mmCIF file of C-alpha atoms in Angstrom:
data_model
loop_
_atom_site.group_PDB
_atom_site.id
_atom_site.type_symbol
_atom_site.label_atom_id
_atom_site.label_comp_id
_atom_site.label_asym_id
_atom_site.label_seq_id
_atom_site.Cartn_x
_atom_site.Cartn_y
_atom_site.Cartn_z
ATOM 1 C CA MET A 1 0.000 0.000 0.000
ATOM 2 C CA SER A 2 1.566 3.267 -1.131
ATOM 3 C CA GLN A 3 1.113 6.255 1.167
ATOM 4 C CA THR A 4 1.722 9.927 0.495
ATOM 5 C CA LEU A 5 4.720 11.608 2.063
ATOM 6 C CA SER A 6 2.389 13.679 4.214
ATOM 7 C CA THR A 7 0.614 10.564 5.477
ATOM 8 C CA LEU A 8 3.928 8.834 6.214
ATOM 9 C CA SER A 9 5.160 11.891 8.125
ATOM 10 C CA LEU A 10 2.019 12.155 10.227
ATOM 11 C CA ARG A 11 1.961 8.410 10.910
ATOM 12 C CA ASN A 12 5.580 8.616 12.066
ATOM 13 C CA LEU A 13 4.611 11.398 14.455
ATOM 14 C CA HIS A 14 1.452 9.772 15.857
ATOM 15 C CA ASP A 15 1.666 6.006 15.237
ATOM 16 C CA VAL A 16 5.373 5.608 16.031
ATOM 17 C CA PHE A 17 6.667 8.327 18.355
ATOM 18 C CA GLY A 18 3.258 9.140 19.835
ATOM 19 C CA GLU A 19 2.169 5.541 20.407
ATOM 20 C CA ILE A 20 2.404 4.143 23.947
ATOM 21 C CA ASP A 21 1.379 0.572 23.023
ATOM 22 C CA PRO A 22 4.506 -1.326 21.878
ATOM 23 C CA VAL A 23 2.575 -3.791 19.691
ATOM 24 C CA ARG A 24 0.760 -1.048 17.753
ATOM 25 C CA ARG A 25 3.991 1.003 17.508
ATOM 26 C CA ARG A 26 5.919 -1.940 16.072
ATOM 27 C CA ALA A 27 3.151 -2.738 13.571
ATOM 28 C CA ALA A 28 3.281 0.879 12.337
ATOM 29 C CA ILE A 29 7.074 0.790 12.077
ATOM 30 C CA ASP A 30 6.971 -2.415 10.037
ATOM 31 C CA GLU A 31 4.351 -0.892 7.739
ATOM 32 C CA ILE A 32 5.820 2.569 7.088
ATOM 33 C CA PHE A 33 9.615 2.171 7.440
ATOM 34 C CA HIS A 34 12.093 0.451 5.135
ATOM 35 C CA GLU A 35 13.923 -2.330 6.974
ATOM 36 C CA ASP A 36 17.197 -0.360 6.954
ATOM 37 C CA ALA A 37 15.691 3.084 7.688
ATOM 38 C CA VAL A 38 17.623 5.559 9.823
ATOM 39 C CA PHE A 39 16.423 7.969 12.516
ATOM 40 C CA TYR A 40 18.688 10.925 13.304
ATOM 41 C CA ASP A 41 18.041 12.422 16.757
ATOM 42 C CA PRO A 42 20.057 15.429 17.971
ATOM 43 C CA ASN A 43 19.853 14.147 21.560
ATOM 44 C CA THR A 44 20.380 10.391 21.234
ATOM 45 C CA GLY A 45 22.282 10.011 17.953
ATOM 46 C CA ILE A 46 21.755 7.769 14.954
ATOM 47 C CA HIS A 47 19.400 4.782 15.111
ATOM 48 C CA ARG A 48 19.591 2.307 12.220
ATOM 49 C CA GLY A 49 16.944 -0.245 11.312
ATOM 50 C CA ARG A 50 13.404 -0.951 12.442
ATOM 51 C CA ASN A 51 14.465 -2.588 15.708
ATOM 52 C CA GLU A 52 16.486 0.438 16.817
ATOM 53 C CA ILE A 53 13.768 2.876 15.718
ATOM 54 C CA ASP A 54 11.261 0.830 17.708
ATOM 55 C CA ARG A 55 13.543 0.806 20.761
ATOM 56 C CA ILE A 56 14.274 4.548 20.764
ATOM 57 C CA ALA A 57 10.643 5.486 20.057
ATOM 58 C CA GLY A 58 9.655 3.463 23.127
ATOM 59 C CA VAL A 59 12.361 5.103 25.232
ATOM 60 C CA ILE A 60 11.300 8.594 24.136
ATOM 61 C CA LYS A 61 7.595 7.912 24.723
ATOM 62 C CA ALA A 62 8.300 6.437 28.179
ATOM 63 C CA THR A 63 9.864 9.742 29.295
ATOM 64 C CA HIS A 64 6.515 11.515 28.798
ATOM 65 C CA PRO A 65 3.718 8.961 28.263
ATOM 66 C CA ASP A 66 0.902 11.516 28.415
ATOM 67 C CA PHE A 67 2.419 13.919 25.851
ATOM 68 C CA GLN A 68 0.761 14.235 22.467
ATOM 69 C CA TYR A 69 2.312 15.521 19.247
ATOM 70 C CA GLN A 70 0.328 18.168 17.375
ATOM 71 C CA PRO A 71 1.323 19.468 13.935
ATOM 72 C CA ILE A 72 1.360 23.279 13.885
ATOM 73 C CA SER A 73 1.108 23.474 10.102
ATOM 74 C CA PRO A 74 0.278 21.045 7.296
ATOM 75 C CA PRO A 75 3.124 18.782 6.156
ATOM 76 C CA GLU A 76 5.170 20.220 3.278
ATOM 77 C CA GLU A 77 6.281 17.853 0.510
ATOM 78 C CA LEU A 78 9.196 18.410 -1.869
ATOM 79 C CA GLY A 79 10.485 15.668 -4.158
ATOM 80 C CA ASN A 80 10.918 12.531 -2.077
ATOM 81 C CA SER A 81 10.917 14.426 1.232
ATOM 82 C CA CYS A 82 8.462 15.985 3.633
ATOM 83 C CA ARG A 83 8.695 18.098 6.740
ATOM 84 C CA VAL A 84 6.180 18.508 9.504
ATOM 85 C CA ARG A 85 6.495 21.067 12.283
ATOM 86 C CA TRP A 86 4.951 20.092 15.623
ATOM 87 C CA VAL A 87 4.620 20.805 19.324
ATOM 88 C CA SER A 88 4.297 18.300 22.150
ATOM 89 C CA GLY A 89 2.946 18.391 25.657
ATOM 90 C CA SER A 90 0.252 17.218 28.017
ATOM 91 C CA PRO A 91 -3.327 17.683 26.799
ATOM 92 C CA GLY A 92 -4.866 20.930 28.073
ATOM 93 C CA LYS A 93 -1.496 22.457 28.947
ATOM 94 C CA PRO A 94 0.891 24.674 26.959
ATOM 95 C CA PRO A 95 3.355 22.762 24.757
ATOM 96 C CA ALA A 96 6.545 21.634 26.494
ATOM 97 C CA TYR A 97 8.716 21.543 23.375
ATOM 98 C CA ALA A 98 8.657 21.830 19.595
ATOM 99 C CA GLY A 99 10.369 20.190 16.673
ATOM 100 C CA THR A 100 10.448 19.483 12.982
ATOM 101 C CA ASP A 101 10.588 16.031 11.420
ATOM 102 C CA PHE A 102 12.231 15.889 8.001
ATOM 103 C CA VAL A 103 11.287 12.605 6.341
ATOM 104 C CA ILE A 104 12.760 11.007 3.221
ATOM 105 C CA ALA A 105 10.866 8.189 1.540
ATOM 106 C CA GLN A 106 11.331 5.753 -1.306
ATOM 107 C CA ASP A 107 8.809 3.351 -2.809
ATOM 108 C CA GLY A 108 6.117 4.440 -0.342
ATOM 109 C CA LYS A 109 8.155 3.831 2.830
ATOM 110 C CA ILE A 110 10.349 5.981 5.041
ATOM 111 C CA THR A 111 14.092 5.623 4.530
ATOM 112 C CA ALA A 112 15.202 8.379 6.929
ATOM 113 C CA VAL A 113 13.831 10.725 9.582
ATOM 114 C CA TYR A 114 15.814 13.752 10.726
ATOM 115 C CA LEU A 115 14.583 15.318 13.968
ATOM 116 C CA PHE A 116 15.271 19.009 14.564
ATOM 117 C CA MET A 117 14.373 20.563 17.904
ATOM 118 C CA ASP A 118 12.799 24.017 17.532
ATOM 119 C CA LYS A 119 11.976 26.935 19.784
ATOM 120 C CA LEU A 120 8.385 26.965 20.949
ATOM 121 C CA PRO A 121 6.209 29.117 18.660
#
């Protein structure tokens, strides 16, 4: 099933890094990531492959299980890439932090995600 870059980017945000349930998170990773995909995180480094992406997504989510990611603008596609700007925090409270995911895809699956931490809007 081929998905748009925007859909892949939003699924990465919500179904992978926003998902608390490890079974649902892993199913999403297997569906939207290439087997040898890479996640670049400015805080934790480079994570290669689905297993490592699954592990670090679980670690990140465990640090703030109630936080939700909210896009602050529609995803922007260019060529085989897409970026989505977002904020994260507890529901009903001001955002705790902000970031931008820059996603590269090939053949309908993510090959790389670059995380950039941003100043809160």
